[in-house]
Amino acid sequence: MLARTGRLIGAALLLAVGACGGDVGLDEEAELGAEYAAQVKAEVPLITDPAAVATLNRMGDELVARAHSTGREYTFYLVDSPEVNAFAIPGGHIFVNRGLIETADQHSEFAGVLGHEIAHVTERHGIEQMKKQRGAGTLVTLVYVLLGREPGVVEQVAIQAGGSALFAKYGREAEREADMRAVQTLPAAGYDPEGVATFFEDLLKQQAREPGLLDTWFASHPTSQERVQNARTMIRTLNVDRQGLKDDTPEYQAFRKRILQMGTRARP
């Protein structure tokens, strides 16, 4: 019954996109995003610690204010999963795994990831994905990407043969555009955009040390040395003055320490 309900929800979302025709307005986007976010929240374990959630949303809103959000209301969610991952849903719903915060050891690196995910919303990459999935006749879930496990009953609503996930795996151009927007947003908010590059670089080093550990991230966010170089090229091309920009903040380190403590409690 749950699987059938999930299929109906997924089908309804895709039909709604189709009904909107070639253009999906902000009101339609907000409605679609809220429905899909509710479906995901019902399936993933969320961290509800008030202080941690408030800090995440404060840091996220700081970047949204500099990212041409076009009036969208954003909500940031903490997912209690050790997998390094994050994703954005149209309308401004951004989910961040505990494992990503544990890995990003500076505020500028974490801000780079948030800026990247915010850009997926502002540039409407998720809406384009929904249109493509409608054309393919299938919908895929984000849950197994977040948790790094085989999908459960509701997750099975729309697993594609290829195993990609809606809103979690974009084309190369969309990823490049999101990186560029992050590079633009960070200095506007007072953060060093070098964090975009160093986070990718750290992941590559970690992948080399422990192959397979970051498979979930690399499957949904293809990362390579070329992407690191591209990010640095963008910083030079945009002529970003990095003097005085922040690499890190006490607020982020206190937030990260709180999340690390939660992760320690979660381990057997």
PDB file of N, CA and C in Angstrom, residues 83-156:
ATOM      1  N   GLU A  83      26.640   9.692   5.712  1.00  0.00           N
ATOM      2  CA  GLU A  83      27.024   9.860   4.311  1.00  0.00           C
ATOM      3  C   GLU A  83      27.313  11.336   4.018  1.00  0.00           C
ATOM      4  N   VAL A  84      28.355  11.593   3.228  1.00  0.00           N
ATOM      5  CA  VAL A  84      28.676  12.963   2.814  1.00  0.00           C
ATOM      6  C   VAL A  84      27.765  13.306   1.645  1.00  0.00           C
ATOM      7  N   ASN A  85      26.741  14.129   1.903  1.00  0.00           N
ATOM      8  CA  ASN A  85      25.832  14.481   0.828  1.00  0.00           C
ATOM      9  C   ASN A  85      24.959  15.662   1.203  1.00  0.00           C
ATOM     10  N   ALA A  86      24.380  16.283   0.186  1.00  0.00           N
ATOM     11  CA  ALA A  86      23.417  17.370   0.341  1.00  0.00           C
ATOM     12  C   ALA A  86      22.635  17.442  -0.956  1.00  0.00           C
ATOM     13  N   PHE A  87      21.409  17.942  -0.896  1.00  0.00           N
ATOM     14  CA  PHE A  87      20.650  18.142  -2.124  1.00  0.00           C
ATOM     15  C   PHE A  87      19.597  19.210  -1.920  1.00  0.00           C
ATOM     16  N   ALA A  88      19.131  19.747  -3.027  1.00  0.00           N
ATOM     17  CA  ALA A  88      18.124  20.813  -3.004  1.00  0.00           C
ATOM     18  C   ALA A  88      16.887  20.377  -3.767  1.00  0.00           C
ATOM     19  N   ILE A  89      15.732  20.778  -3.260  1.00  0.00           N
ATOM     20  CA  ILE A  89      14.451  20.523  -3.903  1.00  0.00           C
ATOM     21  C   ILE A  89      13.898  21.868  -4.363  1.00  0.00           C
ATOM     22  N   PRO A  90      13.264  21.927  -5.526  1.00  0.00           N
ATOM     23  CA  PRO A  90      12.675  23.188  -5.992  1.00  0.00           C
ATOM     24  C   PRO A  90      11.817  23.843  -4.917  1.00  0.00           C
ATOM     25  N   GLY A  91      11.807  25.157  -4.944  1.00  0.00           N
ATOM     26  CA  GLY A  91      11.048  25.891  -3.954  1.00  0.00           C
ATOM     27  C   GLY A  91      11.872  26.335  -2.768  1.00  0.00           C
ATOM     28  N   GLY A  92      13.072  25.775  -2.597  1.00  0.00           N
ATOM     29  CA  GLY A  92      13.957  26.224  -1.527  1.00  0.00           C
ATOM     30  C   GLY A  92      14.090  25.296  -0.343  1.00  0.00           C
ATOM     31  N   HIS A  93      13.959  23.986  -0.555  1.00  0.00           N
ATOM     32  CA  HIS A  93      14.152  23.008   0.510  1.00  0.00           C
ATOM     33  C   HIS A  93      15.519  22.351   0.324  1.00  0.00           C
ATOM     34  N   ILE A  94      16.411  22.568   1.292  1.00  0.00           N
ATOM     35  CA  ILE A  94      17.783  22.067   1.161  1.00  0.00           C
ATOM     36  C   ILE A  94      18.113  21.155   2.326  1.00  0.00           C
ATOM     37  N   PHE A  95      18.489  19.916   1.997  1.00  0.00           N
ATOM     38  CA  PHE A  95      18.796  18.890   2.985  1.00  0.00           C
ATOM     39  C   PHE A  95      20.306  18.692   3.041  1.00  0.00           C
ATOM     40  N   VAL A  96      20.847  18.678   4.262  1.00  0.00           N
ATOM     41  CA  VAL A  96      22.290  18.524   4.467  1.00  0.00           C
ATOM     42  C   VAL A  96      22.537  17.381   5.428  1.00  0.00           C
ATOM     43  N   ASN A  97      23.357  16.432   5.026  1.00  0.00           N
ATOM     44  CA  ASN A  97      23.689  15.303   5.887  1.00  0.00           C
ATOM     45  C   ASN A  97      24.688  15.687   6.971  1.00  0.00           C
ATOM     46  N   ARG A  98      24.536  15.060   8.123  1.00  0.00           N
ATOM     47  CA  ARG A  98      25.496  15.227   9.212  1.00  0.00           C
ATOM     48  C   ARG A  98      26.911  14.926   8.737  1.00  0.00           C
ATOM     49  N   GLY A  99      27.075  13.896   7.903  1.00  0.00           N
ATOM     50  CA  GLY A  99      28.401  13.516   7.434  1.00  0.00           C
ATOM     51  C   GLY A  99      29.100  14.596   6.646  1.00  0.00           C
ATOM     52  N   LEU A 100      28.343  15.417   5.944  1.00  0.00           N
ATOM     53  CA  LEU A 100      28.960  16.506   5.185  1.00  0.00           C
ATOM     54  C   LEU A 100      29.538  17.558   6.126  1.00  0.00           C
ATOM     55  N   ILE A 101      28.804  17.859   7.187  1.00  0.00           N
ATOM     56  CA  ILE A 101      29.277  18.854   8.154  1.00  0.00           C
ATOM     57  C   ILE A 101      30.509  18.333   8.880  1.00  0.00           C
ATOM     58  N   GLU A 102      30.538  17.044   9.163  1.00  0.00           N
ATOM     59  CA  GLU A 102      31.703  16.453   9.808  1.00  0.00           C
ATOM     60  C   GLU A 102      32.933  16.527   8.905  1.00  0.00           C
ATOM     61  N   THR A 103      32.719  16.527   7.585  1.00  0.00           N
ATOM     62  CA  THR A 103      33.822  16.535   6.622  1.00  0.00           C
ATOM     63  C   THR A 103      34.301  17.948   6.299  1.00  0.00           C
ATOM     64  N   ALA A 104      33.381  18.898   6.203  1.00  0.00           N
ATOM     65  CA  ALA A 104      33.743  20.290   5.874  1.00  0.00           C
ATOM     66  C   ALA A 104      34.282  20.961   7.129  1.00  0.00           C
ATOM     67  N   ASP A 105      35.609  21.098   7.225  1.00  0.00           N
ATOM     68  CA  ASP A 105      36.179  21.568   8.488  1.00  0.00           C
ATOM     69  C   ASP A 105      36.335  23.077   8.586  1.00  0.00           C
ATOM     70  N   GLN A 106      35.917  23.815   7.554  1.00  0.00           N
ATOM     71  CA  GLN A 106      35.928  25.280   7.621  1.00  0.00           C
ATOM     72  C   GLN A 106      34.590  25.834   7.133  1.00  0.00           C
ATOM     73  N   HIS A 107      34.247  26.997   7.641  1.00  0.00           N
ATOM     74  CA  HIS A 107      32.963  27.606   7.272  1.00  0.00           C
ATOM     75  C   HIS A 107      32.889  27.882   5.779  1.00  0.00           C
ATOM     76  N   SER A 108      33.993  28.314   5.179  1.00  0.00           N
ATOM     77  CA  SER A 108      33.967  28.650   3.749  1.00  0.00           C
ATOM     78  C   SER A 108      33.696  27.406   2.906  1.00  0.00           C
ATOM     79  N   GLU A 109      34.163  26.243   3.361  1.00  0.00           N
ATOM     80  CA  GLU A 109      33.895  25.005   2.629  1.00  0.00           C
ATOM     81  C   GLU A 109      32.418  24.635   2.727  1.00  0.00           C
ATOM     82  N   PHE A 110      31.878  24.729   3.927  1.00  0.00           N
ATOM     83  CA  PHE A 110      30.465  24.429   4.110  1.00  0.00           C
ATOM     84  C   PHE A 110      29.592  25.434   3.363  1.00  0.00           C
ATOM     85  N   ALA A 111      29.989  26.704   3.408  1.00  0.00           N
ATOM     86  CA  ALA A 111      29.250  27.736   2.681  1.00  0.00           C
ATOM     87  C   ALA A 111      29.278  27.472   1.182  1.00  0.00           C
ATOM     88  N   GLY A 112      30.402  26.931   0.697  1.00  0.00           N
ATOM     89  CA  GLY A 112      30.490  26.596  -0.720  1.00  0.00           C
ATOM     90  C   GLY A 112      29.468  25.552  -1.123  1.00  0.00           C
ATOM     91  N   VAL A 113      29.284  24.539  -0.270  1.00  0.00           N
ATOM     92  CA  VAL A 113      28.281  23.508  -0.558  1.00  0.00           C
ATOM     93  C   VAL A 113      26.880  24.111  -0.514  1.00  0.00           C
ATOM     94  N   LEU A 114      26.587  24.901   0.517  1.00  0.00           N
ATOM     95  CA  LEU A 114      25.270  25.527   0.609  1.00  0.00           C
ATOM     96  C   LEU A 114      25.019  26.445  -0.582  1.00  0.00           C
ATOM     97  N   GLY A 115      26.033  27.233  -0.954  1.00  0.00           N
ATOM     98  CA  GLY A 115      25.883  28.122  -2.101  1.00  0.00           C
ATOM     99  C   GLY A 115      25.602  27.364  -3.378  1.00  0.00           C
ATOM    100  N   HIS A 116      26.244  26.216  -3.524  1.00  0.00           N
ATOM    101  CA  HIS A 116      26.039  25.355  -4.690  1.00  0.00           C
ATOM    102  C   HIS A 116      24.604  24.833  -4.728  1.00  0.00           C
ATOM    103  N   GLU A 117      24.105  24.356  -3.585  1.00  0.00           N
ATOM    104  CA  GLU A 117      22.743  23.814  -3.543  1.00  0.00           C
ATOM    105  C   GLU A 117      21.702  24.913  -3.718  1.00  0.00           C
ATOM    106  N   ILE A 118      21.948  26.077  -3.142  1.00  0.00           N
ATOM    107  CA  ILE A 118      21.040  27.219  -3.339  1.00  0.00           C
ATOM    108  C   ILE A 118      20.953  27.555  -4.818  1.00  0.00           C
ATOM    109  N   ALA A 119      22.098  27.479  -5.510  1.00  0.00           N
ATOM    110  CA  ALA A 119      22.127  27.793  -6.943  1.00  0.00           C
ATOM    111  C   ALA A 119      21.282  26.817  -7.753  1.00  0.00           C
ATOM    112  N   HIS A 120      21.230  25.556  -7.341  1.00  0.00           N
ATOM    113  CA  HIS A 120      20.373  24.602  -8.043  1.00  0.00           C
ATOM    114  C   HIS A 120      18.914  25.058  -7.994  1.00  0.00           C
ATOM    115  N   VAL A 121      18.546  25.721  -6.891  1.00  0.00           N
ATOM    116  CA  VAL A 121      17.171  26.233  -6.771  1.00  0.00           C
ATOM    117  C   VAL A 121      17.000  27.497  -7.601  1.00  0.00           C
ATOM    118  N   THR A 122      17.904  28.467  -7.429  1.00  0.00           N
ATOM    119  CA  THR A 122      17.737  29.740  -8.131  1.00  0.00           C
ATOM    120  C   THR A 122      17.806  29.577  -9.639  1.00  0.00           C
ATOM    121  N   GLU A 123      18.617  28.622 -10.104  1.00  0.00           N
ATOM    122  CA  GLU A 123      18.738  28.392 -11.544  1.00  0.00           C
ATOM    123  C   GLU A 123      17.718  27.373 -12.058  1.00  0.00           C
ATOM    124  N   ARG A 124      16.866  26.881 -11.165  1.00  0.00           N
ATOM    125  CA  ARG A 124      15.732  26.012 -11.518  1.00  0.00           C
ATOM    126  C   ARG A 124      16.171  24.693 -12.160  1.00  0.00           C
ATOM    127  N   HIS A 125      17.300  24.187 -11.714  1.00  0.00           N
ATOM    128  CA  HIS A 125      17.787  22.922 -12.251  1.00  0.00           C
ATOM    129  C   HIS A 125      16.857  21.764 -11.891  1.00  0.00           C
ATOM    130  N   GLY A 126      16.265  21.826 -10.693  1.00  0.00           N
ATOM    131  CA  GLY A 126      15.362  20.757 -10.283  1.00  0.00           C
ATOM    132  C   GLY A 126      14.106  20.694 -11.131  1.00  0.00           C
ATOM    133  N   ILE A 127      13.589  21.870 -11.507  1.00  0.00           N
ATOM    134  CA  ILE A 127      12.402  21.908 -12.367  1.00  0.00           C
ATOM    135  C   ILE A 127      12.719  21.277 -13.715  1.00  0.00           C
ATOM    136  N   GLU A 128      13.907  21.569 -14.229  1.00  0.00           N
ATOM    137  CA  GLU A 128      14.305  20.961 -15.506  1.00  0.00           C
ATOM    138  C   GLU A 128      14.413  19.446 -15.367  1.00  0.00           C
ATOM    139  N   GLN A 129      14.922  18.992 -14.196  1.00  0.00           N
ATOM    140  CA  GLN A 129      15.003  17.557 -13.964  1.00  0.00           C
ATOM    141  C   GLN A 129      13.617  16.924 -13.949  1.00  0.00           C
ATOM    142  N   MET A 130      12.671  17.603 -13.319  1.00  0.00           N
ATOM    143  CA  MET A 130      11.308  17.076 -13.254  1.00  0.00           C
ATOM    144  C   MET A 130      10.699  16.961 -14.650  1.00  0.00           C
ATOM    145  N   LYS A 131      10.981  17.935 -15.490  1.00  0.00           N
ATOM    146  CA  LYS A 131      10.471  17.884 -16.864  1.00  0.00           C
ATOM    147  C   LYS A 131      11.064  16.690 -17.606  1.00  0.00           C
ATOM    148  N   LYS A 132      12.355  16.467 -17.395  1.00  0.00           N
ATOM    149  CA  LYS A 132      13.005  15.338 -18.059  1.00  0.00           C
ATOM    150  C   LYS A 132      12.429  14.022 -17.568  1.00  0.00           C
ATOM    151  N   GLN A 133      12.222  13.928 -16.249  1.00  0.00           N
ATOM    152  CA  GLN A 133      11.682  12.691 -15.703  1.00  0.00           C
ATOM    153  C   GLN A 133      10.258  12.457 -16.183  1.00  0.00           C
ATOM    154  N   ARG A 134       9.494  13.547 -16.339  1.00  0.00           N
ATOM    155  CA  ARG A 134       8.137  13.406 -16.863  1.00  0.00           C
ATOM    156  C   ARG A 134       8.188  12.822 -18.259  1.00  0.00           C
ATOM    157  N   GLY A 135       9.160  13.304 -19.055  1.00  0.00           N
ATOM    158  CA  GLY A 135       9.287  12.785 -20.409  1.00  0.00           C
ATOM    159  C   GLY A 135       9.690  11.329 -20.410  1.00  0.00           C
ATOM    160  N   ALA A 136      10.468  10.928 -19.421  1.00  0.00           N
ATOM    161  CA  ALA A 136      10.910   9.541 -19.349  1.00  0.00           C
ATOM    162  C   ALA A 136       9.845   8.643 -18.737  1.00  0.00           C
ATOM    163  N   GLY A 137       8.844   9.271 -18.085  1.00  0.00           N
ATOM    164  CA  GLY A 137       7.754   8.501 -17.513  1.00  0.00           C
ATOM    165  C   GLY A 137       8.055   7.889 -16.168  1.00  0.00           C
ATOM    166  N   THR A 138       9.165   8.304 -15.513  1.00  0.00           N
ATOM    167  CA  THR A 138       9.492   7.743 -14.206  1.00  0.00           C
ATOM    168  C   THR A 138       9.931   8.830 -13.257  1.00  0.00           C
ATOM    169  N   LEU A 139       9.838   8.529 -11.955  1.00  0.00           N
ATOM    170  CA  LEU A 139      10.317   9.421 -10.907  1.00  0.00           C
ATOM    171  C   LEU A 139      11.246   8.619 -10.011  1.00  0.00           C
ATOM    172  N   VAL A 140      12.342   9.217  -9.565  1.00  0.00           N
ATOM    173  CA  VAL A 140      13.262   8.486  -8.703  1.00  0.00           C
ATOM    174  C   VAL A 140      13.392   9.162  -7.361  1.00  0.00           C
ATOM    175  N   THR A 141      13.772   8.413  -6.363  1.00  0.00           N
ATOM    176  CA  THR A 141      13.802   8.924  -4.995  1.00  0.00           C
ATOM    177  C   THR A 141      15.184   9.404  -4.592  1.00  0.00           C
ATOM    178  N   LEU A 142      15.205  10.304  -3.577  1.00  0.00           N
ATOM    179  CA  LEU A 142      16.473  10.806  -3.049  1.00  0.00           C
ATOM    180  C   LEU A 142      16.924  10.030  -1.817  1.00  0.00           C
ATOM    181  N   VAL A 143      16.032   9.287  -1.236  1.00  0.00           N
ATOM    182  CA  VAL A 143      16.315   8.738   0.076  1.00  0.00           C
ATOM    183  C   VAL A 143      17.532   7.816   0.079  1.00  0.00           C
ATOM    184  N   TYR A 144      17.627   6.923  -0.908  1.00  0.00           N
ATOM    185  CA  TYR A 144      18.763   5.998  -0.897  1.00  0.00           C
ATOM    186  C   TYR A 144      20.069   6.718  -1.168  1.00  0.00           C
ATOM    187  N   VAL A 145      20.020   7.851  -1.854  1.00  0.00           N
ATOM    188  CA  VAL A 145      21.226   8.639  -2.077  1.00  0.00           C
ATOM    189  C   VAL A 145      21.690   9.262  -0.773  1.00  0.00           C
ATOM    190  N   LEU A 146      20.744   9.745   0.025  1.00  0.00           N
ATOM    191  CA  LEU A 146      21.088  10.376   1.286  1.00  0.00           C
ATOM    192  C   LEU A 146      21.655   9.389   2.295  1.00  0.00           C
ATOM    193  N   LEU A 147      21.013   8.256   2.412  1.00  0.00           N
ATOM    194  CA  LEU A 147      21.359   7.342   3.480  1.00  0.00           C
ATOM    195  C   LEU A 147      22.383   6.290   3.099  1.00  0.00           C
ATOM    196  N   GLY A 148      22.693   6.169   1.815  1.00  0.00           N
ATOM    197  CA  GLY A 148      23.693   5.223   1.379  1.00  0.00           C
ATOM    198  C   GLY A 148      23.309   3.784   1.638  1.00  0.00           C
ATOM    199  N   ARG A 149      22.042   3.471   1.430  1.00  0.00           N
ATOM    200  CA  ARG A 149      21.572   2.110   1.650  1.00  0.00           C
ATOM    201  C   ARG A 149      20.575   1.743   0.562  1.00  0.00           C
ATOM    202  N   GLU A 150      20.194   0.474   0.562  1.00  0.00           N
ATOM    203  CA  GLU A 150      19.181   0.041  -0.374  1.00  0.00           C
ATOM    204  C   GLU A 150      17.854   0.711  -0.033  1.00  0.00           C
ATOM    205  N   PRO A 151      17.061   1.090  -1.029  1.00  0.00           N
ATOM    206  CA  PRO A 151      15.800   1.785  -0.754  1.00  0.00           C
ATOM    207  C   PRO A 151      14.792   0.904  -0.037  1.00  0.00           C
ATOM    208  N   GLY A 152      14.006   1.537   0.835  1.00  0.00           N
ATOM    209  CA  GLY A 152      12.933   0.834   1.517  1.00  0.00           C
ATOM    210  C   GLY A 152      11.664   0.836   0.683  1.00  0.00           C
ATOM    211  N   VAL A 153      10.546   0.616   1.335  1.00  0.00           N
ATOM    212  CA  VAL A 153       9.280   0.450   0.613  1.00  0.00           C
ATOM    213  C   VAL A 153       8.903   1.706  -0.155  1.00  0.00           C
ATOM    214  N   VAL A 154       8.847   2.842   0.564  1.00  0.00           N
ATOM    215  CA  VAL A 154       8.415   4.062  -0.107  1.00  0.00           C
ATOM    216  C   VAL A 154       9.455   4.537  -1.109  1.00  0.00           C
ATOM    217  N   GLU A 155      10.743   4.287  -0.778  1.00  0.00           N
ATOM    218  CA  GLU A 155      11.774   4.704  -1.729  1.00  0.00           C
ATOM    219  C   GLU A 155      11.643   3.989  -3.068  1.00  0.00           C
ATOM    220  N   GLN A 156      11.052   2.823  -3.055  1.00  0.00           N
ATOM    221  CA  GLN A 156      10.947   2.041  -4.277  1.00  0.00           C
ATOM    222  C   GLN A 156       9.916   2.608  -5.244  1.00  0.00           C
TER     223      GLN A 156
END
